[in-house]
Amino acid sequence: MSEAIGMIETKGYTGNVEATDAMAKAANVSISKTIAIGGGLITVICRGDVASVKAAVDAGSKAASKVGELVASHVIARPHDELAKAFLGDVAAKK
């Protein structure tokens, strides 16, 4: 199984909560981290197999844009181990 990381960035908390809920319901992914960047920008990161992460990010992006401002979304398939450690810390070790 190929691992992936998915990210959705929103402006505002409500859009982020909606995106996170939709991601968790759409596919078999784990919500790894939420990062408050500042200026109202919040990023949520999920992990799982590539197909599940793509489905979750698509669903989360659609949901976020309905209730708030979607800034960006992206999926990284097969991220390098060092990238996962740098951004997710101990969560990366639990694969």
Coordinates of C-alpha atoms in Angstrom, one line a residue:
M1 CA 0.0 0.0 0.0
S2 CA 1.4 3.4 -1.0
E3 CA 1.1 6.1 1.7
A4 CA 0.1 9.7 1.0
I5 CA -0.3 13.0 2.8
G6 CA -3.2 15.3 2.0
M7 CA -3.5 19.0 3.0
I8 CA -6.3 21.5 2.9
E9 CA -5.8 25.1 3.8
T10 CA -8.7 27.4 4.6
K11 CA -9.1 31.0 5.8
G12 CA -11.3 30.8 8.9
Y13 CA -12.0 28.1 11.4
T14 CA -15.5 27.1 10.3
G15 CA -14.3 26.1 6.8
N16 CA -11.5 24.1 8.4
V17 CA -13.8 22.2 10.7
E18 CA -16.1 21.4 7.8
A19 CA -13.2 20.2 5.6
T20 CA -11.9 18.0 8.4
D21 CA -15.3 16.5 9.0
A22 CA -15.8 15.8 5.3
M23 CA -12.3 14.3 5.0
A24 CA -12.8 11.9 7.9
K25 CA -16.2 10.8 6.6
A26 CA -15.3 10.4 2.9
A27 CA -12.5 7.9 3.1
N28 CA -10.3 5.7 5.4
V29 CA -7.8 8.4 6.4
S30 CA -6.3 9.6 9.7
I31 CA -6.4 13.3 10.5
S32 CA -2.8 13.8 11.5
K33 CA -2.4 17.5 12.4
T34 CA -4.1 20.9 12.3
I35 CA -1.8 23.9 12.0
A36 CA -2.9 27.4 12.7
I37 CA -0.6 29.5 10.4
G38 CA -1.8 32.9 11.4
G39 CA -3.9 35.6 9.8
G40 CA -6.9 33.2 9.9
L41 CA -5.1 30.5 7.8
I42 CA -5.5 27.0 9.0
T43 CA -4.2 23.8 7.4
V44 CA -5.4 20.3 8.2
I45 CA -3.2 17.3 7.2
C46 CA -4.4 13.7 6.7
R47 CA -2.7 10.4 5.9
G48 CA -3.7 7.2 4.3
D49 CA -3.4 5.3 1.0
V50 CA -3.2 7.4 -2.1
A51 CA -6.7 6.8 -3.3
S52 CA -8.3 7.4 0.1
V53 CA -6.3 10.7 0.6
K54 CA -7.3 11.9 -2.9
A55 CA -11.0 11.2 -2.1
A56 CA -10.8 12.8 1.3
V57 CA -9.1 16.0 0.0
D58 CA -11.6 16.3 -2.8
A59 CA -14.5 16.0 -0.4
G60 CA -12.9 18.3 2.2
S61 CA -12.1 20.9 -0.4
K62 CA -15.7 20.9 -1.7
A63 CA -17.1 21.1 1.8
A64 CA -14.8 23.9 2.9
S65 CA -15.6 26.1 -0.1
K66 CA -19.3 25.8 0.6
V67 CA -19.1 27.4 4.1
G68 CA -15.8 29.3 4.0
E69 CA -12.8 30.2 1.9
L70 CA -10.7 27.4 0.5
V71 CA -7.1 28.7 0.0
A72 CA -5.4 25.5 -1.3
S73 CA -5.4 21.7 -1.3
H74 CA -2.8 19.3 -2.3
V75 CA -1.9 15.6 -2.2
I76 CA 1.6 14.2 -1.9
A77 CA 1.8 10.6 -2.9
R78 CA 4.7 8.6 -1.3
P79 CA 6.2 11.5 0.6
H80 CA 9.9 11.1 1.6
D81 CA 10.3 9.9 5.2
E82 CA 12.2 13.0 6.2
L83 CA 9.4 15.2 4.9
A84 CA 6.8 13.3 6.9
K85 CA 9.0 13.5 10.0
A86 CA 9.6 17.3 9.6
F87 CA 5.9 18.2 9.2
L88 CA 4.2 15.4 11.2
G89 CA 6.7 14.6 13.9
D90 CA 6.0 11.4 15.9
V91 CA 2.8 10.8 13.8
A92 CA 5.0 9.8 10.9
A93 CA 6.6 7.0 12.9
K94 CA 3.2 5.3 13.5
K95 CA 2.8 4.1 9.9

